């Protein structure tokens, strides 16, 4: 059971870490820990954690400061702020180091990971989560789909299902491909779905296209844009 600091209380020279989870698969009754119930009491932390049942296809935003953990029987895709700072509060009796003082300083007990409702951007494209640190979309491909150049940011494609071609690069389920920022327009071919992660301009890449697609301010905010 762990927590990550935000930028303001990360160690010197380090960043905080907010993250988001896309549930790929979950056994019946499998759970994630999405927070704690009340002020943290270390000797009662096992009883304080909030467990949330999950299902494939769900999306959760885990802001820095949230006490969290991934339960048994859950396979997920994680996108995160570029950081390696993790403080452990509790480790199920295993002999790994704990970081109680650091974790308590970073934790926000009043805060919980939240399930996000995706917003449709266009035919076959959904915005799953979007904050200043990262954005994640789900694309569905049936036949051929254009992937326009994006010189502002690198992108990462991860295939969820199907068999796709990016130019002459074959991508199968579970594979990931890094697209450099200076790559020109590309074409996706085949049948399947994928996740596309990138660092957004929140106005140009998120708010404006979603408003144009008919989404209200509150629906867009719930994607994480105010994080």
Short mmCIF file of C-alpha atoms in Angstrom, two decimals:
data_model
loop_
_atom_site.label_atom_id
_atom_site.label_comp_id
_atom_site.label_asym_id
_atom_site.label_seq_id
_atom_site.Cartn_x
_atom_site.Cartn_y
_atom_site.Cartn_z
CA UNK A 1 0.00 0.00 0.00
CA UNK A 2 1.74 3.15 -1.18
CA UNK A 3 1.54 6.85 -1.90
CA UNK A 4 3.40 9.24 -4.18
CA UNK A 5 4.19 12.87 -3.35
CA UNK A 6 3.10 15.77 -5.53
CA UNK A 7 5.56 18.22 -7.06
CA UNK A 8 5.55 20.45 -3.99
CA UNK A 9 6.72 17.77 -1.52
CA UNK A 10 8.82 15.51 -3.75
CA UNK A 11 12.51 15.12 -2.79
CA UNK A 12 14.90 17.71 -4.18
CA UNK A 13 15.53 17.17 -7.86
CA UNK A 14 12.53 14.81 -8.20
CA UNK A 15 8.99 15.18 -9.51
CA UNK A 16 5.76 14.10 -7.88
CA UNK A 17 3.70 11.34 -9.42
CA UNK A 18 0.09 11.34 -10.47
CA UNK A 19 -1.07 8.36 -12.52
CA UNK A 20 -4.06 6.72 -14.17
CA UNK A 21 -5.06 3.08 -14.63
CA UNK A 22 -6.90 1.40 -17.47
CA UNK A 23 -8.18 -1.99 -16.31
CA UNK A 24 -7.22 -4.60 -18.93
CA UNK A 25 -8.58 -7.65 -17.11
CA UNK A 26 -9.91 -8.47 -13.66
CA UNK A 27 -10.91 -11.71 -11.98
CA UNK A 28 -14.40 -11.92 -10.51
CA UNK A 29 -14.37 -9.90 -7.27
CA UNK A 30 -10.88 -8.45 -7.83
CA UNK A 31 -10.26 -5.04 -6.25
CA UNK A 32 -7.93 -2.06 -6.17
CA UNK A 33 -7.25 0.13 -3.15
CA UNK A 34 -8.47 3.64 -3.93
CA UNK A 35 -7.82 5.44 -0.65
CA UNK A 36 -8.30 5.29 3.10
CA UNK A 37 -11.25 5.83 5.40
CA UNK A 38 -10.39 8.70 7.74
CA UNK A 39 -7.08 10.01 9.10
CA UNK A 40 -4.34 7.41 8.72
CA UNK A 41 -3.59 5.24 11.75
CA UNK A 42 -0.53 3.16 10.87
CA UNK A 43 -1.38 0.33 13.26
CA UNK A 44 -4.85 0.09 11.65
CA UNK A 45 -3.96 0.83 8.02
CA UNK A 46 -5.03 -2.62 6.79
CA UNK A 47 -8.53 -2.00 8.13
CA UNK A 48 -8.63 1.59 6.86
CA UNK A 49 -7.98 0.99 3.17
CA UNK A 50 -10.90 1.40 0.78
CA UNK A 51 -11.20 -1.49 -1.69
CA UNK A 52 -13.06 -0.97 -4.97
CA UNK A 53 -14.18 -3.79 -7.26
CA UNK A 54 -13.06 -3.30 -10.86
CA UNK A 55 -13.91 -4.61 -14.32
CA UNK A 56 -12.12 -4.61 -17.67
CA UNK A 57 -12.38 -1.32 -19.55
CA UNK A 58 -12.71 0.93 -16.51
CA UNK A 59 -10.43 3.95 -16.01
CA UNK A 60 -9.22 5.38 -12.69
CA UNK A 61 -7.36 8.62 -12.00
CA UNK A 62 -4.92 8.36 -9.07
CA UNK A 63 -3.72 11.87 -8.14
CA UNK A 64 -0.49 12.32 -6.20
CA UNK A 65 -1.16 11.95 -2.49
CA UNK A 66 -3.72 9.15 -2.92
CA UNK A 67 -3.12 5.99 -0.89
CA UNK A 68 -3.44 3.13 -3.38
CA UNK A 69 -2.56 -0.43 -4.35
CA UNK A 70 -3.37 -2.98 -7.05
CA UNK A 71 -5.08 -6.12 -5.79
CA UNK A 72 -4.57 -9.71 -6.85
CA UNK A 73 -6.24 -10.75 -10.09
CA UNK A 74 -6.01 -7.30 -11.71
CA UNK A 75 -4.07 -6.60 -14.91
CA UNK A 76 -3.87 -2.93 -15.80
CA UNK A 77 -2.17 -0.37 -18.00
CA UNK A 78 -0.62 2.53 -16.11
CA UNK A 79 0.24 5.96 -17.45
CA UNK A 80 2.00 8.32 -15.08
CA UNK A 81 3.88 11.49 -14.48
CA UNK A 82 7.60 10.94 -15.14
CA UNK A 83 8.75 10.08 -11.61
CA UNK A 84 10.18 7.17 -9.64
CA UNK A 85 9.27 8.32 -6.10
CA UNK A 86 7.18 5.82 -4.13
CA UNK A 87 6.60 5.70 -0.38
CA UNK A 88 5.29 2.44 1.15
CA UNK A 89 2.85 2.59 4.06
CA UNK A 90 2.14 -1.13 4.42
CA UNK A 91 3.40 -4.23 2.62
CA UNK A 92 1.31 -7.20 3.72
CA UNK A 93 4.07 -8.52 6.02
CA UNK A 94 6.73 -8.74 3.33
CA UNK A 95 10.30 -7.75 4.32
CA UNK A 96 10.59 -4.69 2.04
CA UNK A 97 11.42 -1.25 3.40
CA UNK A 98 8.58 1.00 4.53
CA UNK A 99 8.71 4.80 4.38
CA UNK A 100 6.23 5.76 7.08
CA UNK A 101 7.32 9.35 7.76
CA UNK A 102 7.63 10.24 4.08
CA UNK A 103 4.34 8.55 3.23
CA UNK A 104 2.42 10.32 5.97
CA UNK A 105 3.83 13.67 4.83
CA UNK A 106 2.78 12.99 1.23
CA UNK A 107 -0.61 11.37 1.86
CA UNK A 108 -3.93 13.15 1.49
CA UNK A 109 -6.34 10.89 3.38
CA UNK A 110 -9.37 12.88 2.22
CA UNK A 111 -8.55 12.07 -1.40
CA UNK A 112 -9.46 8.91 -3.33
CA UNK A 113 -8.79 7.53 -6.78
CA UNK A 114 -11.85 8.13 -8.94
CA UNK A 115 -13.39 6.23 -11.80
CA UNK A 116 -13.44 8.31 -14.99
CA UNK A 117 -16.19 8.29 -17.60
CA UNK A 118 -14.61 8.50 -21.07
CA UNK A 119 -15.65 11.28 -23.46
CA UNK A 120 -16.17 10.60 -27.16
CA UNK A 121 -13.91 12.83 -29.26
CA UNK A 122 -14.92 11.60 -32.71
CA UNK A 123 -15.96 8.38 -34.43
CA UNK A 124 -13.80 5.64 -32.94
CA UNK A 125 -11.81 7.91 -30.59
CA UNK A 126 -12.45 8.40 -26.85
CA UNK A 127 -10.61 10.53 -24.31
CA UNK A 128 -10.12 8.33 -21.24
CA UNK A 129 -8.21 10.69 -18.95
CA UNK A 130 -6.46 14.04 -19.38
CA UNK A 131 -4.37 16.14 -17.00
CA UNK A 132 -1.38 18.44 -17.32
CA UNK A 133 1.02 15.49 -17.10
CA UNK A 134 -0.52 13.02 -19.55
CA UNK A 135 -3.55 12.14 -21.64
CA UNK A 136 -4.82 8.74 -22.72
CA UNK A 137 -7.16 7.97 -25.59
CA UNK A 138 -8.75 4.74 -26.81
CA UNK A 139 -8.88 4.29 -30.58
CA UNK A 140 -10.90 1.74 -32.55
CA UNK A 141 -9.60 0.84 -36.01
CA UNK A 142 -11.66 -0.92 -38.67
CA UNK A 143 -9.93 -0.85 -42.01
CA UNK A 144 -7.84 2.30 -42.23
CA UNK A 145 -7.40 5.33 -39.97
CA UNK A 146 -5.15 8.37 -40.27
CA UNK A 147 -2.80 9.22 -37.41
CA UNK A 148 -1.85 12.88 -37.95
CA UNK A 149 1.59 14.23 -37.10
CA UNK A 150 1.92 15.69 -33.59
CA UNK A 151 5.16 17.73 -33.38
CA UNK A 152 4.49 18.93 -29.82
CA UNK A 153 4.87 15.55 -28.10
CA UNK A 154 5.98 11.95 -28.47
CA UNK A 155 3.18 9.37 -28.33
CA UNK A 156 2.95 5.75 -27.23
CA UNK A 157 0.59 3.27 -28.90
CA UNK A 158 -0.38 0.06 -27.08
CA UNK A 159 -2.59 -2.52 -28.79
CA UNK A 160 -5.52 -3.79 -26.72
CA UNK A 161 -6.83 -6.29 -29.23
CA UNK A 162 -6.64 -7.16 -32.89
CA UNK A 163 -3.79 -7.03 -35.38
CA UNK A 164 -2.74 -3.62 -36.69
CA UNK A 165 -0.20 -2.15 -39.08
CA UNK A 166 1.39 1.25 -38.50
CA UNK A 167 3.02 1.87 -41.85
CA UNK A 168 4.97 -1.37 -42.23
CA UNK A 169 5.26 -2.02 -38.47
CA UNK A 170 2.99 -4.87 -37.32
CA UNK A 171 1.49 -4.42 -33.86
CA UNK A 172 -0.27 -7.22 -32.00
CA UNK A 173 -2.13 -7.39 -28.71
CA UNK A 174 0.04 -6.18 -25.83
CA UNK A 175 2.72 -4.57 -27.96
CA UNK A 176 3.70 -0.91 -27.64
CA UNK A 177 5.25 1.45 -30.16
CA UNK A 178 6.90 4.80 -29.43
CA UNK A 179 6.18 7.55 -31.97
CA UNK A 180 8.79 10.37 -31.87
CA UNK A 181 7.46 13.92 -32.00
CA UNK A 182 9.06 14.59 -35.38
CA UNK A 183 7.27 11.70 -37.12
CA UNK A 184 5.10 12.75 -40.10
CA UNK A 185 1.49 11.65 -40.69
CA UNK A 186 0.98 7.91 -40.34
CA UNK A 187 -1.74 5.43 -41.34
CA UNK A 188 -3.13 2.66 -39.14
CA UNK A 189 -4.57 -0.38 -40.92
CA UNK A 190 -6.35 -3.46 -39.69
CA UNK A 191 -9.01 -4.26 -37.13
CA UNK A 192 -8.53 -3.70 -33.44
CA UNK A 193 -8.27 -1.16 -30.67
CA UNK A 194 -5.39 0.61 -28.99
CA UNK A 195 -4.43 3.08 -26.29
CA UNK A 196 -2.67 6.30 -27.29
CA UNK A 197 -0.78 8.16 -24.58
CA UNK A 198 0.80 11.62 -24.92
CA UNK A 199 1.54 14.88 -23.10
CA UNK A 200 -1.33 17.24 -23.95
CA UNK A 201 -1.89 20.89 -24.47
CA UNK A 202 -5.04 20.86 -22.36
CA UNK A 203 -6.80 23.58 -24.33
CA UNK A 204 -5.85 22.56 -27.87
CA UNK A 205 -5.85 18.78 -27.40
CA UNK A 206 -8.58 18.26 -24.81
CA UNK A 207 -10.96 21.11 -23.96
CA UNK A 208 -11.50 22.54 -27.45
CA UNK A 209 -12.13 19.22 -29.30
CA UNK A 210 -14.36 17.94 -26.52
CA UNK A 211 -16.44 21.12 -26.41
CA UNK A 212 -16.77 20.85 -30.19
CA UNK A 213 -17.97 17.27 -29.70
CA UNK A 214 -20.74 18.51 -27.37
CA UNK A 215 -19.31 17.81 -23.91
CA UNK A 216 -19.98 20.25 -21.10
CA UNK A 217 -17.40 21.83 -18.82
CA UNK A 218 -18.08 19.45 -15.92
CA UNK A 219 -17.69 16.29 -18.03
CA UNK A 220 -14.36 17.56 -19.30
CA UNK A 221 -13.22 18.56 -15.82
CA UNK A 222 -13.93 15.05 -14.53
CA UNK A 223 -11.30 13.68 -16.93
CA UNK A 224 -8.71 15.28 -14.65
CA UNK A 225 -8.04 18.58 -16.42
CA UNK A 226 -7.92 20.53 -13.13
CA UNK A 227 -5.38 18.20 -11.51
#
